Coordinates of C-alpha atoms in Angstrom, one line a residue:
Chain A
M20 CA 0.0 0.0 0.0
K21 CA 1.5 3.3 -1.0
E22 CA 0.7 6.8 -2.1
T23 CA 2.0 7.5 -5.6
K24 CA 1.7 9.9 -8.5
V25 CA 0.0 8.2 -11.5
I26 CA -0.4 9.3 -15.1
I27 CA -3.5 8.5 -17.2
E28 CA -2.4 6.4 -20.1
K29 CA -5.9 5.7 -21.4
N30 CA -9.4 6.8 -20.3
S31 CA -12.1 5.9 -22.8
E32 CA -15.8 5.1 -22.9
V33 CA -16.3 1.4 -23.5
A34 CA -20.1 1.4 -23.2
D35 CA -22.8 3.8 -22.4
S36 CA -21.4 5.8 -19.5
I37 CA -18.9 3.1 -18.6
Y38 CA -15.2 3.9 -18.9
E39 CA -12.0 2.0 -18.7
A40 CA -8.9 3.8 -17.5
T41 CA -5.2 2.7 -17.5
L42 CA -2.8 4.4 -15.0
L43 CA 0.9 4.4 -15.1
L44 CA 2.3 4.3 -11.6
D45 CA 5.2 6.6 -10.7
E46 CA 6.3 4.1 -8.1
P47 CA 5.6 0.5 -9.0
A48 CA 3.4 -1.5 -6.6
Q49 CA 4.6 -5.0 -5.8
D50 CA 1.6 -6.5 -4.0
I51 CA -1.3 -6.2 -6.4
W52 CA -3.6 -9.2 -7.1
A53 CA -7.2 -9.6 -8.2
G54 CA -9.9 -8.2 -5.9
K55 CA -7.7 -5.4 -4.4
F56 CA -8.7 -1.8 -5.2
L57 CA -7.2 1.6 -5.6
N58 CA -8.2 5.0 -4.3
V59 CA -7.7 7.7 -7.0
S60 CA -8.1 11.5 -7.0
V61 CA -10.4 12.9 -9.7
G62 CA -8.1 15.8 -10.7
D63 CA -10.2 18.6 -9.2
G64 CA -9.5 20.2 -5.8
S65 CA -13.1 20.7 -4.9
H66 CA -13.6 16.9 -4.8
I67 CA -11.4 16.2 -1.9
L68 CA -12.1 12.5 -1.6
K69 CA -10.3 10.0 -3.7
R70 CA -12.6 7.4 -5.5
P71 CA -12.3 3.7 -4.8
F72 CA -12.3 1.4 -7.8
G73 CA -11.6 -2.3 -8.1
I74 CA -8.4 -3.1 -10.0
S75 CA -9.5 -4.8 -13.2
D76 CA -6.1 -5.7 -14.5
Y77 CA -2.4 -5.0 -13.8
D78 CA 1.0 -5.8 -15.3
A79 CA 3.5 -8.2 -13.8
K80 CA 5.9 -5.4 -12.9
G81 CA 3.3 -3.4 -11.0
E82 CA 3.8 -0.4 -13.2
K83 CA 0.3 -0.3 -14.7
V84 CA -3.2 -0.8 -13.4
K85 CA -6.6 -0.7 -15.1
F86 CA -10.0 0.0 -13.6
C87 CA -13.5 0.4 -14.9
Y88 CA -16.0 2.9 -13.7
Q89 CA -19.5 4.1 -14.4
V90 CA -20.3 7.8 -14.4
R91 CA -22.6 8.1 -11.5
G92 CA -21.9 11.5 -9.9
E93 CA -19.8 14.6 -10.2
G94 CA -16.6 12.8 -9.3
T95 CA -16.8 10.1 -11.9
E96 CA -18.1 12.7 -14.4
K97 CA -14.9 14.8 -13.8
L98 CA -12.7 11.6 -14.0
S99 CA -14.3 10.7 -17.4
K100 CA -13.3 14.1 -18.9
L101 CA -9.6 13.7 -18.0
K102 CA -7.2 13.5 -20.9
C103 CA -4.3 11.1 -21.4
G104 CA -1.2 12.4 -19.7
T105 CA -3.1 13.9 -16.8
E106 CA -1.4 13.4 -13.4
L107 CA -3.4 12.2 -10.5
M108 CA -2.6 10.8 -7.0
A109 CA -3.5 7.3 -6.1
T110 CA -3.3 5.0 -3.0
L111 CA -2.8 1.4 -3.9
P112 CA -3.2 -1.5 -3.7
L113 CA -5.8 -1.5 -1.0
G114 CA -7.9 -4.2 0.6
N115 CA -7.4 -7.9 1.0
G116 CA -8.4 -9.1 -2.5
F117 CA -9.4 -12.6 -3.4
L118 CA -7.2 -15.1 -1.5
L119 CA -7.7 -18.6 -3.0
D120 CA -6.7 -21.8 -1.3
K121 CA -4.0 -23.6 -3.3
N122 CA -6.1 -26.8 -3.2
W123 CA -9.1 -25.2 -4.9
K124 CA -9.2 -26.2 -8.6
K125 CA -12.6 -25.0 -9.9
I126 CA -14.0 -21.7 -8.9
A127 CA -17.4 -20.2 -9.6
I128 CA -17.5 -16.4 -10.2
L129 CA -20.8 -14.7 -9.8
A130 CA -21.0 -11.1 -10.9
G131 CA -23.7 -8.5 -11.6
G132 CA -23.1 -5.4 -13.7
M133 CA -19.9 -3.5 -12.8
G134 CA -19.3 -6.3 -10.3
V135 CA -17.5 -8.2 -13.0
C136 CA -14.6 -5.6 -13.0
P137 CA -12.6 -6.7 -9.9
F138 CA -12.4 -10.2 -11.4
G139 CA -10.5 -9.0 -14.4
G140 CA -7.1 -9.8 -13.0
M141 CA -8.1 -13.3 -11.7
G142 CA -6.4 -15.1 -14.6
K143 CA -3.1 -13.4 -13.8
S144 CA -3.3 -13.9 -10.1
Y145 CA -4.4 -17.6 -10.3
P146 CA -3.3 -18.9 -13.7
D147 CA -3.7 -22.6 -12.8
K148 CA -7.3 -22.5 -11.7
H149 CA -10.4 -23.2 -13.7
F150 CA -13.0 -20.4 -13.5
V151 CA -16.6 -20.5 -14.6
A152 CA -18.2 -17.1 -14.6
Y153 CA -22.0 -16.5 -14.2
L154 CA -22.7 -13.0 -15.2
G155 CA -25.8 -10.8 -15.2
F156 CA -26.1 -7.5 -17.0
R157 CA -28.9 -5.1 -17.6
N158 CA -28.6 -5.3 -21.4
K159 CA -26.2 -6.3 -24.2
K160 CA -24.4 -2.9 -24.1
A161 CA -22.5 -4.0 -21.0
E162 CA -21.0 -7.0 -22.9
C163 CA -17.7 -5.2 -23.4
L164 CA -17.1 -5.7 -19.7
T165 CA -16.7 -9.4 -20.3
K166 CA -13.6 -8.9 -22.6
R167 CA -11.1 -9.4 -19.9
I168 CA -12.8 -12.2 -18.0
S169 CA -13.5 -14.2 -21.2
R170 CA -9.7 -14.7 -21.6
F171 CA -9.5 -17.1 -18.6
A172 CA -13.0 -18.1 -17.6
D173 CA -15.9 -20.0 -19.2
L174 CA -18.8 -17.6 -19.5
R175 CA -22.5 -18.0 -18.8
I176 CA -24.3 -14.7 -19.3
V177 CA -27.9 -13.5 -18.7
Y178 CA -29.4 -10.1 -19.5
D179 CA -32.2 -8.5 -17.5
D180 CA -34.0 -7.5 -20.7
E181 CA -33.7 -11.0 -22.3
P182 CA -34.2 -13.4 -19.4
L183 CA -33.5 -17.1 -20.2
E184 CA -36.3 -19.7 -19.8
N185 CA -34.6 -21.2 -16.7
A186 CA -32.7 -18.2 -15.3
K187 CA -33.6 -14.5 -14.8
N188 CA -30.2 -13.6 -13.2
A189 CA -26.7 -14.8 -12.5
V190 CA -27.5 -16.5 -9.3
E191 CA -30.2 -18.6 -10.9
L192 CA -27.9 -19.4 -13.8
F193 CA -25.3 -20.6 -11.3
L194 CA -27.8 -22.7 -9.3
N195 CA -28.9 -24.5 -12.5
E196 CA -25.4 -25.8 -13.0
Y197 CA -24.1 -25.9 -9.4
E198 CA -24.8 -29.6 -8.8
S199 CA -23.1 -30.9 -11.9
E200 CA -20.0 -28.6 -11.7
N201 CA -18.2 -29.6 -8.6
F202 CA -16.9 -26.2 -7.6
D203 CA -14.4 -25.8 -4.7
A204 CA -15.4 -22.2 -4.0
I205 CA -17.8 -19.3 -5.0
L206 CA -16.7 -15.7 -5.4
C207 CA -19.4 -13.0 -5.9
C208 CA -19.4 -9.3 -6.6
G209 CA -22.5 -7.3 -7.5
P210 CA -25.4 -5.4 -6.0
K211 CA -26.7 -6.1 -2.5
P212 CA -29.9 -8.0 -3.7
M213 CA -27.6 -10.4 -5.5
F214 CA -25.6 -11.1 -2.4
R215 CA -28.9 -11.7 -0.5
A216 CA -30.2 -14.1 -3.2
L217 CA -27.0 -16.0 -3.1
K218 CA -27.0 -16.2 0.7
N219 CA -30.6 -17.5 0.7
A220 CA -29.7 -20.1 -2.0
I221 CA -26.7 -21.3 0.0
E222 CA -28.8 -21.8 3.1
N223 CA -31.8 -23.4 1.2
R224 CA -29.8 -25.6 -1.0
K225 CA -27.3 -26.4 1.8
I226 CA -24.3 -25.4 -0.4
D227 CA -21.3 -26.0 1.8
I228 CA -18.3 -24.9 -0.2
P229 CA -16.5 -21.6 0.8
C230 CA -18.3 -18.5 -0.6
F231 CA -16.9 -15.0 -0.6
V232 CA -18.4 -11.6 -1.5
S233 CA -16.7 -8.4 -2.5
L234 CA -18.5 -5.5 -0.9
E235 CA -18.9 -1.9 -2.0
E236 CA -19.5 1.1 0.3
R237 CA -19.0 4.8 0.3
M238 CA -15.5 5.4 1.7
G239 CA -13.6 8.2 3.4
C240 CA -9.9 7.5 3.9
G241 CA -9.9 4.1 2.1
V242 CA -7.1 2.8 4.5
G243 CA -9.1 1.8 7.6
A244 CA -8.8 4.8 9.8
C245 CA -12.1 6.7 9.5
L246 CA -14.7 3.9 10.1
V247 CA -17.0 5.2 7.4
C248 CA -17.3 2.1 5.2
V249 CA -18.3 -0.4 7.7
C250 CA -20.5 -3.5 7.5
K251 CA -22.1 -5.3 10.4
Q252 CA -20.7 -8.7 11.3
A253 CA -23.2 -11.5 11.1
K254 CA -21.9 -13.8 13.8
A255 CA -20.2 -11.5 16.2
E256 CA -20.8 -8.1 17.7
G257 CA -19.2 -5.2 15.9
N258 CA -18.4 -4.0 12.5
V259 CA -15.8 -4.8 9.9
R260 CA -14.2 -2.2 7.7
V261 CA -14.9 -2.8 4.0
C262 CA -11.7 -1.0 2.9
K263 CA -9.2 -2.6 5.3
D264 CA -10.7 -5.9 6.6
G265 CA -12.3 -6.5 3.1
P266 CA -13.6 -5.7 0.6
V267 CA -13.7 -9.6 0.3
F268 CA -15.5 -11.4 3.2
P269 CA -16.9 -14.9 3.7
I270 CA -20.6 -14.5 2.9
S271 CA -21.6 -16.0 6.2
E272 CA -19.6 -13.4 8.2
V273 CA -21.3 -10.2 7.1
E274 CA -24.8 -8.8 7.3
L275 CA -26.1 -8.2 3.8
Chain B
M14 CA 19.8 27.8 10.5
K15 CA 18.5 25.8 13.4
I16 CA 14.7 25.7 13.4
N17 CA 12.5 25.1 16.4
L18 CA 9.1 23.6 15.6
G19 CA 8.5 22.5 19.2
V20 CA 5.7 24.0 21.3
E21 CA 4.6 23.5 24.9
I22 CA 1.0 23.4 25.8
C23 CA -0.1 23.3 29.4
G24 CA 3.2 21.7 30.5
V25 CA 3.2 19.1 27.7
K26 CA 6.0 19.3 25.2
F27 CA 5.1 18.7 21.6
K28 CA 8.0 18.2 19.0
N29 CA 5.9 20.2 16.5
P30 CA 2.5 21.8 16.5
I31 CA 0.9 19.2 14.2
I32 CA -1.7 16.9 15.9
A33 CA -3.7 14.4 14.0
A34 CA -7.4 15.2 14.6
S35 CA -9.8 12.8 16.3
G36 CA -11.9 10.5 14.2
T37 CA -9.8 10.9 11.1
Y38 CA -6.8 8.9 12.2
G39 CA -8.0 6.0 14.2
F40 CA -5.4 5.1 16.8
G41 CA -2.6 5.7 14.4
R42 CA -2.0 2.2 13.1
E43 CA -3.2 2.7 9.5
Y44 CA -1.1 5.9 8.8
N45 CA 1.9 4.3 10.5
E46 CA 2.0 2.1 7.4
F47 CA 2.7 5.3 5.3
Y48 CA 5.2 7.0 7.6
P49 CA 6.3 6.6 11.2
I50 CA 3.7 8.4 13.3
S51 CA 6.5 9.4 15.7
I52 CA 6.9 12.4 13.5
L53 CA 3.6 13.8 14.8
G54 CA 3.4 16.4 17.5
G55 CA 0.6 14.4 18.8
I56 CA -2.4 12.3 18.0
S57 CA -5.9 12.9 19.2
T58 CA -7.4 9.4 19.2
K59 CA -10.7 8.2 17.9
G60 CA -13.5 9.4 20.2
T61 CA -13.7 6.8 23.0
T62 CA -16.6 6.0 25.3
L63 CA -16.9 3.8 28.4
K64 CA -18.5 0.9 26.5
P65 CA -18.0 -0.1 22.9
R66 CA -20.3 1.7 20.3
L67 CA -21.3 0.4 16.9
G68 CA -22.0 3.8 15.5
N69 CA -24.6 4.8 12.9
P70 CA -25.8 2.9 9.8
T71 CA -24.2 3.5 6.4
P72 CA -23.8 5.5 4.3
R73 CA -21.8 7.5 6.8
I74 CA -20.1 9.9 4.4
A75 CA -21.1 12.3 1.7
E76 CA -18.8 14.6 -0.3
T77 CA -19.8 18.2 -0.6
P78 CA -18.0 21.0 -2.5
S79 CA -14.4 21.2 -1.0
G80 CA -15.7 19.2 2.0
I81 CA -17.3 16.2 3.4
L82 CA -20.1 15.3 5.7
N83 CA -19.7 12.4 8.1
A84 CA -22.0 10.7 10.5
V85 CA -19.9 7.9 11.9
G86 CA -21.6 8.2 15.3
L87 CA -18.7 7.5 17.6
Q88 CA -18.0 3.9 16.6
N89 CA -15.3 2.8 19.0
P90 CA -14.1 -0.3 20.9
G91 CA -14.6 1.2 24.4
V92 CA -12.1 2.6 26.9
E93 CA -10.9 -0.7 28.2
H94 CA -10.0 -2.0 24.8
F95 CA -8.2 1.3 24.1
I96 CA -6.1 0.9 27.3
E97 CA -5.3 -2.7 26.6
Y98 CA -4.8 -2.7 22.9
D99 CA -4.2 0.8 21.5
L100 CA -2.4 2.6 24.3
P101 CA 0.7 0.3 24.3
F102 CA 1.1 0.8 20.5
L103 CA 0.7 4.5 20.9
K104 CA 3.2 4.7 23.8
E105 CA 5.7 2.8 21.7
S106 CA 5.3 5.3 18.8
G107 CA 6.7 8.1 20.9
T108 CA 4.2 10.8 20.0
N109 CA 2.0 12.7 22.4
I110 CA -1.3 10.8 23.1
I111 CA -4.4 12.9 23.5
A112 CA -7.3 10.7 24.3
N113 CA -10.5 12.1 22.9
V114 CA -13.4 11.0 25.1
A115 CA -17.2 11.2 24.9
G116 CA -20.2 10.1 26.9
S117 CA -24.0 10.1 27.0
T118 CA -24.2 11.4 30.6
L119 CA -22.2 13.6 32.9
A120 CA -21.4 10.5 34.9
D121 CA -20.0 8.8 31.8
Y122 CA -17.6 11.7 31.2
E123 CA -16.4 11.7 34.8
E124 CA -15.9 7.9 34.8
I125 CA -13.9 7.8 31.6
A126 CA -11.8 10.8 32.7
E127 CA -11.0 9.0 35.9
R128 CA -10.1 5.8 34.1
L129 CA -7.6 7.6 31.8
N130 CA -6.2 10.0 34.4
G131 CA -2.4 9.7 34.3
L132 CA -2.4 7.2 31.4
V133 CA -2.2 9.6 28.5
D134 CA -0.5 13.0 27.9
M135 CA -3.8 14.9 27.6
I136 CA -7.6 14.3 27.5
E137 CA -9.7 16.0 24.8
L138 CA -13.2 16.3 26.0
N139 CA -15.6 15.7 23.1
I140 CA -18.7 17.7 23.9
S141 CA -19.3 18.6 20.3
C142 CA -20.0 15.4 18.3
P143 CA -23.1 16.2 16.2
N144 CA -23.8 12.6 15.2
V145 CA -25.0 11.0 18.3
K146 CA -28.5 11.3 19.8
E147 CA -27.5 11.5 23.5
G148 CA -24.6 13.4 24.9
G149 CA -22.0 14.7 22.6
V150 CA -23.0 18.1 21.4
A151 CA -25.8 18.3 23.9
F152 CA -23.2 19.2 26.5
G153 CA -21.4 21.6 24.2
I154 CA -24.0 24.1 23.1
K155 CA -25.0 26.2 26.2
P156 CA -22.1 28.0 28.0
E157 CA -23.4 26.9 31.4
S158 CA -23.4 23.3 30.3
V159 CA -19.9 23.6 28.8
Q160 CA -18.7 25.0 32.1
N161 CA -20.4 22.4 34.2
V162 CA -19.1 19.3 32.3
T163 CA -15.6 20.9 32.2
E164 CA -15.7 21.4 36.0
K165 CA -16.9 17.9 36.7
V166 CA -14.3 16.2 34.5
K167 CA -11.5 18.5 35.6
A168 CA -12.1 17.4 39.2
R169 CA -11.3 13.8 38.2
L170 CA -8.1 14.7 36.3
T171 CA -5.5 15.1 38.9
K172 CA -2.6 14.1 36.7
T173 CA -3.6 14.8 33.1
P174 CA -4.2 18.2 31.5
L175 CA -7.7 18.8 30.0
M176 CA -8.4 20.1 26.5
V177 CA -12.1 20.9 25.7
K178 CA -13.1 20.6 22.1
L179 CA -15.7 23.2 21.2
S180 CA -18.6 22.9 18.8
P181 CA -19.1 25.6 16.2
N182 CA -22.8 25.1 16.1
V183 CA -23.3 27.7 18.9
A184 CA -24.5 31.2 19.5
S185 CA -21.2 32.6 20.6
I186 CA -17.9 30.8 20.3
S187 CA -16.3 33.4 22.7
D188 CA -18.8 32.7 25.4
N189 CA -18.3 28.9 25.1
A190 CA -14.5 29.3 25.1
K191 CA -14.7 31.4 28.3
A192 CA -17.1 28.9 29.8
A193 CA -14.5 26.1 29.2
E194 CA -11.8 28.3 30.7
N195 CA -14.0 29.1 33.7
G196 CA -14.7 25.4 34.2
G197 CA -11.0 24.8 34.5
A198 CA -10.0 23.6 31.0
D199 CA -6.2 23.7 30.6
C200 CA -6.6 24.4 26.9
I201 CA -9.4 24.3 24.2
S202 CA -9.5 23.0 20.7
L203 CA -11.9 24.1 17.9
I204 CA -13.7 23.7 15.7
N205 CA -15.5 20.4 15.6
T206 CA -17.7 19.8 12.6
L207 CA -20.5 22.0 11.4
T208 CA -23.9 20.3 11.1
G209 CA -24.9 19.9 7.5
M210 CA -27.0 17.8 5.1
A211 CA -26.7 16.5 1.5
I212 CA -29.4 15.1 -0.7
D213 CA -29.5 12.5 -3.4
L214 CA -31.8 14.3 -5.9
E215 CA -32.7 11.2 -7.9
R216 CA -33.9 9.2 -4.9
R217 CA -35.1 12.3 -3.0
K218 CA -33.4 11.0 0.0
P219 CA -30.6 12.3 2.3
I220 CA -27.3 10.7 1.3
L221 CA -26.4 10.0 5.0
A222 CA -28.4 7.3 6.7
N223 CA -28.2 9.6 9.8
V224 CA -29.9 12.3 7.6
T225 CA -27.5 15.0 8.9
G226 CA -23.8 14.9 9.5
G227 CA -20.7 16.9 10.5
M228 CA -19.1 19.0 7.8
S229 CA -15.3 19.3 7.6
G230 CA -12.6 20.0 5.0
P231 CA -11.3 23.1 3.2
A232 CA -14.8 24.5 2.8
V233 CA -15.0 25.2 6.6
K234 CA -11.6 26.7 7.0
P235 CA -12.6 30.4 6.9
I236 CA -15.3 29.8 9.5
A237 CA -12.8 27.8 11.7
L238 CA -10.2 30.5 11.3
R239 CA -12.6 33.3 12.4
M240 CA -13.8 31.2 15.4
V241 CA -10.3 30.4 16.5
W242 CA -9.4 34.1 16.2
E243 CA -12.4 35.0 18.4
A244 CA -11.6 32.3 20.9
C245 CA -8.0 33.3 21.2
K246 CA -9.1 36.9 22.0
A247 CA -11.6 35.6 24.6
V248 CA -9.4 33.3 26.7
K249 CA -5.9 33.2 28.2
I250 CA -5.5 29.4 28.0
P251 CA -3.9 27.9 24.9
V252 CA -6.1 27.3 21.8
I253 CA -5.6 24.5 19.4
G254 CA -7.0 25.3 16.0
L255 CA -8.6 23.0 13.5
G256 CA -11.0 23.0 10.7
G257 CA -10.1 22.4 7.0
I258 CA -6.3 22.6 7.5
S259 CA -4.7 20.9 4.4
N260 CA -1.3 22.4 4.0
Y261 CA 1.5 24.3 5.8
R262 CA 0.0 27.7 4.9
D263 CA -3.2 26.9 6.6
V264 CA -1.3 25.9 9.7
L265 CA 0.5 29.2 9.7
E266 CA -2.7 31.1 9.3
F267 CA -4.3 29.4 12.3
M268 CA -1.1 30.1 14.3
L269 CA -1.1 33.8 13.2
V270 CA -4.6 34.3 14.7
G271 CA -3.4 32.8 17.9
A272 CA -3.5 29.0 17.9
S273 CA -0.6 27.4 19.8
A274 CA -0.9 24.2 17.8
V275 CA -3.2 22.8 15.2
Q276 CA -5.0 19.5 14.3
V277 CA -5.1 18.0 10.8
G278 CA -8.1 15.8 10.1
T279 CA -10.0 15.5 6.8
A280 CA -6.9 16.3 4.8
N281 CA -5.5 12.9 5.7
F282 CA -8.3 11.3 3.6
S283 CA -7.3 13.3 0.5
N284 CA -3.7 12.6 1.0
P285 CA -2.3 10.1 3.4
L286 CA 1.0 11.8 3.3
V287 CA -0.4 15.3 4.1
I288 CA 1.2 15.5 7.6
P289 CA 4.8 14.8 6.6
E290 CA 4.3 17.2 3.7
I291 CA 3.0 19.9 6.1
L292 CA 6.0 19.5 8.3
E293 CA 8.4 19.8 5.4
G294 CA 6.5 22.9 4.1
L295 CA 6.7 24.5 7.6
E296 CA 10.4 24.1 7.8
N297 CA 11.0 25.4 4.3
Y298 CA 8.8 28.4 4.9
M299 CA 10.6 29.2 8.1
I300 CA 14.1 28.9 6.5
K301 CA 13.0 31.1 3.6
N302 CA 11.5 33.7 5.9
G303 CA 14.2 33.7 8.5
I304 CA 11.9 32.4 11.3
D305 CA 13.9 30.2 13.7
D306 CA 11.1 29.5 16.2
I307 CA 7.5 28.6 15.2
R308 CA 6.3 30.1 18.5
D309 CA 7.2 33.5 17.2
I310 CA 4.3 33.3 14.7
V311 CA 1.6 32.7 17.3
G312 CA -0.8 35.6 17.4
K313 CA 1.3 37.8 15.2
I314 CA -1.6 38.8 12.8
N315 CA -1.5 42.4 11.8
I316 CA -4.9 44.0 12.2

């Protein structure tokens, strides 16, 4: 984790209001792997908070990172207008990321919408594992987000506006295949209702393999000091910090 | 040229006038990963209560122009956890420890003060947190109440100096500063956050789950500076200034209006290295301007 100057190498719209940015790091970061995030300034002094984004890809030397973002408010709007060569400040890598057991061979990825982005670097972080990705998007426009994950995972996709006969969303898609696939673990990133549906399914179907969720929350410092981005623990009293203790948690340990 | 950044506040020596502000810096562990927190003049720890508190629901933060609103609601692990787990780490770090304490009742304040008496370098009395239903700012609005809680807590602090943190959401900051002084405060700090609100227009809902929150960041600096200036004129005890400080120039401005030291809070979120950068900026400024002692700046505003 360090604070470094970064230069925008690329920042372009890949779908309707969805952008992909590539940053060149002034100081290389050694400890990046899939599921970690960065906190990046938006190049305008009146927006004093950095914005947290899941790292969607990185190079082996730790000199370059990519992330995707959707324009949702003023900060992402400002970010989307920045030209190549613009200098920003970033703190990275942050969070725990996806930590996979070496004995796990086959992993199910469940992602909804922008939730697919943090999985982009999975193939690099874990080249010898077999990934099957169950993805749900609002419509076909978001298909560009599957480019990176398609390089290392088998894809099953469902669109909200074209539901399949046997599956309306990614969780249902996964459940249809779960029993025949022999997964060792499940990783999920998406909106809260998706987490809840998965949690219910795990309980109802007595799915007993490890399952992890990558959470999103409005953040302050991004490094664990300010206690803004907390989530209640499901089994114990107290909160966990999404930025520092997470963003990846066992699904059974957090209140969703 | 030999430069002195050291200051002394009610008998406590600080290696420099930069203190990390409560609630923005945890208990120092996280920022210690960026730089050794021993470089700080002091750290005002996360507001601590007798029993652990879970705080408010999320979202707890909203960004506003050049500022933020927060409504964390005093989430903290409780004073016993602080003493057992955080205090040894902080002692080891070698910076001054200012324990920020809060309570729901007068008795809470007295009990926590007694528990920490002699264990830390200073106690900062938080009677200005706008984000909790009971206590907090309820003690910090009326001058009589400020004086009363200060007196009660001071009576328990036989070994540790008392800093009272003032709320800006009051009728007269001078009256409240005087009330703290009359109650026996050894020094005061101000300003805590200003109560504010932010709306998500699309959903027609407040962004904060708590509806309102405390505003901080560069946007509040002019208000903070004016209030610190007024407080410095009103009392004889030392004043610690805070509110939107994000670079060395801001520090010098607060010291010019009379602050003996300052606290840096929200700026840590924008830039985790802001405190080392401020220290470097202060030294360079002093060398450039032939100032060999930072204390020579205090109160030297020309009006």
